[in-house]
Short mmCIF file of C-alpha atoms in Angstrom, two decimals:
data_model
loop_
_atom_site.label_atom_id
_atom_site.label_comp_id
_atom_site.label_asym_id
_atom_site.label_seq_id
_atom_site.Cartn_x
_atom_site.Cartn_y
_atom_site.Cartn_z
CA MET A 17 107.22 90.80 97.73
CA ARG A 18 106.81 92.47 101.09
CA LEU A 19 106.22 96.19 100.77
CA LEU A 20 107.08 98.86 103.28
CA LEU A 21 104.65 101.64 104.13
CA LEU A 22 104.12 103.37 100.79
CA ALA A 23 104.52 107.11 100.86
CA GLY A 24 103.24 107.76 97.39
CA ILE A 25 102.08 106.14 94.20
CA LEU A 26 103.26 107.49 90.88
CA VAL A 27 100.84 107.03 88.01
CA VAL A 28 102.00 108.78 84.88
CA ALA A 29 101.20 108.69 81.20
CA GLY A 30 103.28 106.19 79.23
CA CYS A 31 104.19 105.26 75.69
CA ASP A 32 102.64 102.24 74.04
CA SER A 33 104.39 99.58 72.01
CA PRO A 34 103.57 96.06 70.83
CA ARG A 35 103.96 93.17 73.29
CA PRO A 36 107.69 92.32 73.62
CA ALA A 37 108.55 89.03 72.66
CA SER A 38 121.67 76.17 98.20
CA ARG A 39 120.85 78.57 100.83
CA ASP A 40 123.72 80.55 102.33
CA ALA A 41 123.47 80.67 106.12
CA GLU A 42 126.67 82.57 106.84
CA ARG A 43 124.94 85.99 106.81
CA THR A 44 121.62 87.28 108.03
CA PRO A 45 119.83 89.57 105.56
CA ALA A 46 119.79 93.24 106.50
CA PRO A 47 116.55 94.43 108.14
CA ASP A 48 113.92 95.71 105.73
CA THR A 49 112.59 98.40 108.06
CA MET A 50 113.47 102.05 108.54
CA ARG A 51 112.68 104.35 111.44
CA ALA A 52 109.51 106.27 110.66
CA ASP A 53 110.87 109.47 112.20
CA SER A 54 113.84 109.42 109.79
CA GLN A 55 111.78 109.49 106.60
CA VAL A 56 111.35 112.57 104.43
CA ALA A 57 109.30 112.94 101.28
CA TRP A 58 111.09 113.18 97.95
CA THR A 59 109.22 114.58 94.93
CA VAL A 60 108.43 112.43 91.90
CA ARG A 61 108.18 114.27 88.60
CA PRO A 62 107.15 112.36 85.45
CA ILE A 63 108.64 113.34 82.10
CA VAL A 64 105.49 112.68 80.13
CA ASN A 65 106.75 113.60 76.66
CA ALA A 66 109.84 111.38 76.69
CA PRO A 67 110.54 109.47 73.44
CA ARG A 68 108.75 106.18 72.89
CA TYR A 69 110.52 103.00 74.05
CA PHE A 70 113.04 105.08 76.01
CA GLU A 71 115.43 103.31 78.41
CA LEU A 72 117.63 105.49 80.59
CA ARG A 73 121.42 105.17 80.60
CA ASP A 74 122.77 108.10 82.64
CA TRP A 75 122.92 111.83 83.28
CA VAL A 76 125.07 113.98 81.00
CA THR A 77 124.82 117.22 82.98
CA THR A 78 122.71 118.28 85.97
CA ASP A 79 119.84 119.10 83.59
CA THR A 80 120.25 116.50 80.82
CA LEU A 81 119.68 112.74 80.64
CA TRP A 82 120.53 110.32 77.88
CA GLY A 83 119.45 106.86 76.84
CA LEU A 84 118.18 104.74 73.97
CA ALA A 85 114.76 104.96 72.36
CA GLY A 86 114.90 101.54 70.74
CA SER A 87 118.27 101.73 69.00
CA ASN A 88 118.35 105.54 68.78
CA PRO A 89 120.53 107.50 71.26
CA VAL A 90 118.68 110.53 72.61
CA ASP A 91 119.55 113.34 75.02
CA ILE A 92 116.60 114.63 77.08
CA HIS A 93 116.31 118.02 78.76
CA VAL A 94 114.98 117.27 82.24
CA ALA A 95 112.96 120.45 82.76
CA SER A 96 111.13 120.42 79.43
CA GLY A 97 111.35 116.76 78.42
CA ALA A 98 112.54 117.85 74.97
CA GLY A 99 114.56 115.17 73.18
CA ARG A 100 117.63 115.75 71.06
CA PRO A 101 118.38 112.63 68.95
CA TRP A 102 121.90 111.83 67.84
CA GLY A 103 120.61 110.96 64.38
CA VAL A 104 122.16 107.49 64.20
CA ARG A 105 121.02 103.94 64.93
CA ALA A 106 123.42 102.60 67.54
CA SER A 107 121.94 99.69 69.46
CA GLY A 108 123.78 99.07 72.74
CA ALA A 109 125.64 102.40 72.60
CA ARG A 110 127.70 103.52 75.58
CA ARG A 111 128.78 107.05 76.41
CA ALA A 112 132.25 108.25 77.33
CA ALA A 113 132.76 109.38 80.92
CA ASP A 114 133.06 113.03 79.86
CA GLY A 115 129.82 112.76 77.86
CA SER A 116 131.39 113.96 74.61
CA ALA A 117 130.99 110.80 72.51
CA ILE A 118 129.16 107.50 72.20
CA ALA A 119 130.53 104.16 71.01
CA TRP A 120 128.83 101.04 69.70
CA VAL A 121 129.50 97.81 67.84
CA ASP A 122 127.74 96.42 64.76
CA THR A 123 128.51 93.51 62.46
CA THR A 124 131.11 95.56 60.56
CA GLY A 125 133.15 97.07 63.36
CA VAL A 126 133.46 99.50 66.25
CA TRP A 127 132.09 103.03 65.88
CA ILE A 128 132.56 106.32 67.73
CA MET A 129 130.48 109.46 67.27
CA ARG A 130 130.99 112.84 68.86
CA ARG A 131 128.04 115.18 69.32
CA GLY A 132 127.57 117.26 66.17
CA GLU A 133 129.98 115.17 64.09
CA ARG A 134 129.65 112.18 61.77
CA ALA A 135 130.11 108.64 63.06
CA ARG A 136 133.63 107.23 62.62
CA ARG A 137 134.43 103.53 62.36
CA VAL A 138 137.62 103.15 64.41
CA LEU A 139 137.93 99.41 63.79
CA ARG A 140 136.78 97.53 60.70
CA PHE A 141 136.44 93.82 61.43
CA ALA A 142 137.08 92.86 57.79
CA SER A 143 140.52 94.47 57.97
CA LEU A 144 141.73 92.41 60.95
CA PRO A 145 144.49 89.95 59.98
CA GLN A 146 143.22 87.56 62.65
CA ARG A 147 139.75 88.15 64.00
CA PRO A 148 138.81 86.66 67.40
CA ALA A 149 136.78 83.46 67.18
CA GLY A 150 133.01 83.73 67.15
CA ASP A 151 130.68 86.65 66.64
CA PRO A 152 130.80 90.13 68.19
CA THR A 153 128.68 90.38 71.35
CA PHE A 154 127.95 94.08 70.67
CA ASP A 155 128.93 94.76 74.28
CA ILE A 156 131.23 97.76 74.76
CA HIS A 157 132.68 99.69 77.71
CA TRP A 158 134.69 102.94 77.79
CA ALA A 159 137.83 103.30 79.86
CA PRO A 160 137.46 106.27 82.24
CA ASN A 161 139.99 108.36 80.27
CA GLY A 162 138.25 107.61 76.95
CA ARG A 163 141.37 106.22 75.30
CA ARG A 164 140.29 102.57 75.10
CA LEU A 165 137.15 100.51 74.64
CA LEU A 166 136.56 97.00 75.92
CA THR A 167 134.53 94.69 73.66
CA SER A 168 134.19 90.95 73.08
CA TRP A 169 133.46 88.01 70.77
CA ALA A 170 131.67 84.79 71.77
CA GLU A 171 131.62 81.25 70.35
CA GLU A 172 130.00 78.19 72.00
CA GLY A 173 130.79 79.13 75.59
CA SER A 174 134.13 80.73 74.75
CA VAL A 175 134.49 84.51 75.05
CA THR A 176 137.39 86.68 73.89
CA HIS A 177 137.68 90.15 75.43
CA ALA A 178 139.81 92.77 73.70
CA LEU A 179 140.75 96.44 74.01
CA VAL A 180 140.29 98.86 71.11
CA ASP A 181 142.39 102.02 70.92
CA THR A 182 139.95 104.90 70.25
CA THR A 183 142.51 106.80 68.16
CA SER A 184 144.35 104.16 66.13
CA GLY A 185 141.79 101.34 66.20
CA GLY A 186 144.46 98.93 67.42
CA LEU A 187 143.12 95.68 68.89
CA GLU A 188 144.62 94.01 71.99
CA PRO A 189 143.09 90.67 73.07
CA LEU A 190 143.18 90.01 76.83
CA ALA A 191 144.15 86.73 78.50
CA LEU A 192 141.26 86.16 80.90
CA ARG A 193 141.11 82.50 81.86
CA LEU A 194 140.63 80.94 85.29
CA PRO A 195 140.74 77.13 85.63
CA GLY A 196 137.41 75.76 86.81
CA TYR A 197 135.47 78.90 85.86
CA SER A 198 133.42 79.89 82.82
CA PRO A 199 134.48 82.89 80.69
CA PRO A 200 134.23 86.13 82.66
CA GLY A 201 131.52 88.75 82.35
CA VAL A 202 132.40 92.44 82.36
CA ALA A 203 131.51 94.23 85.59
CA LEU A 204 133.17 97.67 85.58
CA TRP A 205 136.34 99.69 85.10
CA LEU A 206 137.86 100.69 88.47
CA ASP A 207 140.27 103.10 86.81
CA ASP A 208 142.22 103.29 83.53
CA ARG A 209 144.33 100.30 84.51
CA ARG A 210 142.08 97.90 86.45
CA LEU A 211 138.90 96.08 85.44
CA LEU A 212 136.54 93.93 87.48
CA PHE A 213 134.84 90.85 86.06
CA THR A 214 132.37 88.28 87.35
CA VAL A 215 133.31 84.59 87.07
CA ARG A 216 131.07 81.53 87.57
CA ALA A 217 132.40 78.22 88.92
CA LEU A 218 131.87 75.09 86.80
CA GLY A 219 131.81 72.74 89.81
CA GLY A 220 131.20 72.63 93.53
CA LYS A 221 133.81 73.26 96.18
CA ASP A 222 133.39 69.66 97.33
CA GLY A 223 134.29 68.37 93.87
CA ALA A 224 130.69 67.93 92.70
CA THR A 225 130.13 68.35 88.97
CA GLY A 226 127.15 68.83 86.71
CA TYR A 227 125.69 71.60 84.61
CA ARG A 228 124.05 74.53 86.35
CA GLU A 229 122.75 77.34 84.17
CA SER A 230 124.03 80.07 86.48
CA GLY A 231 127.11 78.15 87.63
CA TRP A 232 127.84 76.82 91.11
CA ARG A 233 128.89 80.16 92.60
CA GLY A 234 129.87 83.61 91.37
CA ASP A 235 133.07 85.40 92.38
CA ILE A 236 134.83 88.63 91.42
CA ALA A 237 138.09 88.69 89.44
CA LEU A 238 140.46 91.60 88.87
CA HIS A 239 142.51 92.23 85.71
CA ASP A 240 145.49 94.61 85.83
CA LEU A 241 146.36 95.97 82.39
CA GLY A 242 149.82 96.96 83.59
CA THR A 243 150.90 93.57 84.88
CA HIS A 244 148.53 91.51 82.69
CA GLN A 245 147.51 89.60 85.83
CA PHE A 246 144.00 88.15 86.08
CA ASP A 247 143.15 86.90 89.58
CA ARG A 248 140.07 85.91 91.50
CA VAL A 249 139.85 88.18 94.56
CA THR A 250 136.82 86.71 96.39
CA THR A 251 135.93 83.21 97.60
CA VAL A 252 132.23 82.57 98.24
CA ASN A 253 130.33 79.41 99.10
CA ASP A 254 128.40 77.40 96.53
CA GLY A 255 125.06 79.03 95.81
CA VAL A 256 126.34 82.58 96.39
CA PHE A 257 126.75 85.01 93.48
CA LEU A 258 128.50 88.39 93.64
CA GLU A 259 128.12 91.28 91.21
CA PRO A 260 130.07 94.57 91.59
CA VAL A 261 127.93 97.70 91.41
CA ALA A 262 130.08 100.75 92.15
CA ALA A 263 133.40 101.76 93.70
CA TRP A 264 134.32 104.72 95.89
CA GLY A 265 138.03 104.86 96.56
CA ASP A 266 139.00 101.48 98.04
CA THR A 267 135.40 100.47 98.85
CA LEU A 268 133.34 98.37 96.46
CA LEU A 269 129.55 98.02 96.64
CA VAL A 270 128.50 94.51 95.63
CA MET A 271 125.15 92.80 95.04
CA ARG A 272 125.10 89.44 96.85
CA ARG A 273 122.47 87.03 95.61
CA LEU A 274 121.71 83.52 96.82
CA SER A 275 120.70 80.83 94.36
CA GLY A 276 116.91 80.79 93.99
CA ASP A 277 116.35 84.10 95.79
CA THR A 278 114.41 86.94 94.17
CA LEU A 279 115.95 89.69 96.29
CA ALA A 280 119.65 90.22 96.95
CA THR A 281 121.57 91.69 99.87
CA PHE A 282 124.32 94.28 99.42
CA SER A 283 127.85 94.09 100.80
CA LEU A 284 130.87 96.40 101.03
CA PHE A 285 134.31 95.08 100.13
CA ASP A 286 137.63 96.62 101.12
CA MET A 287 139.61 96.37 97.87
CA ARG A 288 142.95 96.29 99.70
CA THR A 289 142.09 93.20 101.76
CA TRP A 290 138.89 92.06 99.97
CA THR A 291 137.18 91.77 103.33
CA GLU A 292 133.38 91.71 103.10
CA THR A 293 131.08 93.56 105.51
CA PRO A 294 127.27 93.94 105.41
CA SER A 295 126.08 97.30 104.09
CA GLY A 296 123.00 97.54 106.31
CA LEU A 297 120.85 98.31 103.25
CA PRO A 298 117.48 96.65 102.68
CA ARG A 299 117.33 93.77 100.23
CA GLY A 300 116.43 94.48 96.63
CA SER A 301 116.47 93.37 93.01
CA GLY A 302 118.71 96.27 91.97
CA ILE A 303 120.56 99.32 93.25
CA ALA A 304 121.93 102.67 92.02
CA ALA A 305 124.49 104.81 93.87
CA THR A 306 125.66 108.40 93.62
CA VAL A 307 129.18 109.01 92.32
CA ASP A 308 130.50 109.62 95.85
CA GLY A 309 128.49 106.78 97.37
CA GLN A 310 126.67 109.04 99.83
CA TRP A 311 123.21 108.06 98.56
CA VAL A 312 121.83 104.81 97.20
CA ALA A 313 118.46 103.79 95.80
CA VAL A 314 117.44 100.16 96.30
CA PHE A 315 114.79 98.79 93.93
CA ARG A 316 112.35 95.94 94.33
CA SER A 317 110.97 95.32 90.87
CA ASP A 318 108.54 93.00 89.19
CA ASN A 319 106.63 93.30 85.92
CA LEU A 320 103.92 95.46 87.48
CA LEU A 321 105.50 97.66 90.16
CA SER A 322 108.83 98.83 91.54
CA GLN A 323 109.47 100.00 95.07
CA VAL A 324 112.18 102.65 95.50
CA LEU A 325 114.02 102.88 98.84
CA ILE A 326 116.43 105.83 99.08
CA ARG A 327 119.02 105.62 101.86
CA GLY A 328 121.88 107.83 103.00
CA ARG A 329 125.27 106.28 103.70
CA ARG A 330 125.71 108.13 107.01
CA SER A 331 123.44 107.50 109.98
CA ASP A 332 122.59 111.21 110.25
CA MET A 333 121.22 111.35 106.68
CA PRO A 334 117.42 110.89 106.75
CA SER A 335 116.03 108.18 104.51
CA ALA A 336 113.41 108.99 101.91
CA ALA A 337 109.91 107.66 102.47
CA PRO A 338 109.40 104.60 100.20
CA LEU A 339 107.90 105.18 96.76
CA LEU A 340 106.02 102.88 94.41
CA ILE A 341 106.24 103.39 90.67
CA PRO A 342 104.57 101.35 87.91
CA GLY A 343 106.61 98.84 85.94
CA ARG A 344 110.00 97.16 86.10
CA VAL A 345 113.06 99.42 86.36
CA THR A 346 114.96 99.40 83.04
CA GLY A 347 117.44 102.14 83.92
CA ALA A 348 118.36 104.26 86.94
CA ALA A 349 121.01 106.91 87.55
CA TRP A 350 121.79 109.66 90.05
CA SER A 351 122.56 113.21 88.97
CA ARG A 352 126.14 114.33 89.51
CA ASN A 353 125.16 116.51 92.49
CA GLY A 354 123.23 113.64 94.11
CA ARG A 355 120.00 115.63 94.37
CA ALA A 356 117.94 113.74 91.78
CA LEU A 357 117.40 110.14 90.74
CA ALA A 358 116.17 109.41 87.21
CA VAL A 359 114.35 106.12 86.60
CA SER A 360 112.94 104.53 83.45
CA THR A 361 110.45 101.66 83.69
CA MET A 362 108.48 99.33 81.44
CA ALA A 363 105.20 97.61 82.30
CA GLU A 364 102.93 95.27 80.37
CA GLU A 365 99.42 96.59 80.83
CA PRO A 366 96.00 95.51 79.46
CA VAL A 367 94.73 97.21 76.33
CA ASP A 368 91.45 99.06 76.90
CA GLY A 369 88.58 97.03 75.53
CA ARG A 370 90.81 94.02 74.77
CA PRO A 371 91.42 92.24 78.10
CA ASP A 372 93.38 89.40 76.48
CA ASP A 373 95.92 91.78 74.94
CA VAL A 374 98.68 93.72 76.65
CA ARG A 375 100.89 96.60 75.61
CA ALA A 376 104.35 97.63 76.76
CA VAL A 377 104.18 101.02 78.47
CA TYR A 378 107.44 102.93 78.92
CA ARG A 379 107.79 105.68 81.52
CA LEU A 380 110.51 108.10 82.61
CA SER A 381 110.54 110.06 85.85
CA VAL A 382 112.86 112.08 88.07
CA ILE A 383 112.79 111.67 91.86
CA GLU A 384 114.11 114.83 93.53
CA ALA A 385 115.36 115.59 97.02
CA PRO A 386 113.53 118.16 99.18
CA GLU A 387 114.94 121.67 98.97
CA ASN A 388 116.21 121.64 102.56
CA ARG A 389 117.99 118.30 102.35
#
């Protein structure tokens, strides 16, 4: 992995755990360089007393983060690092957009818990007159208004997605099938009515067939809950895979990866015409954007180090000097005011005195904008 000029190296104390178990020529990758005179230094602040095994999910307020320490949801005060556990085991939990509740799925049903209250099972699987085929995937996604949850069941390559009413527990299976494509994967809610999914083609555009683990190509499909329409909205070449990242109004930020490539490029789609344009961002293995899309952080991660490239959307917004932090990024999120980026990482590092053994070291840090930005 080519590295830009490194402005700083973050080495912070971590938490130990046992060892965890066709080229596309139609676009030229965006340049990986930035003007030196446009770079400003952002401050990296480690949260050294974060809970063990912590993986970041998002910000709750401008001074509070939340995530999972193993299967335990925890809120963390950014200034002090003090953790406030929810007091429940909820592996894979997701938080409502307003931050007031979390939801998760276990083998018995779908649960919701509000801060300071007891967990409530809104849907008991055993009580369903006709349960979807297969086993629950434990994947769950809140609608922006908090009134519905999207979850799924899987069985031998078949996936059933369904909506759960957060008040009544009512279940509504969705018809999400596209001929020639594998079952869709959830990407994101655009609003309370529209959802985006990723779909992988089962064969080549030239009629070629044969199993490919990642499919022949990856497009984006849109489901409208009002009309019950499920349509593919992009058409890429074989060997190209798209993954929606974030939406601002009618503009969608998408990760665009070529088969066999380690780093992806990033594109912008107009959601009225679904026209694709290059974003001008450097390539990366991941990306996080502010709510308004004015700032993005591009990551280049491997098991040892992650490079962080912070870029402004407008040409007059100075880029941050590149940063290098230890470990692979496991979670990243911007604060609501866009002035801070929280990042959790995990690295496998040698155990002192036992060179043949490694330990998983978890870290949490906040990267903050300069005061005069």
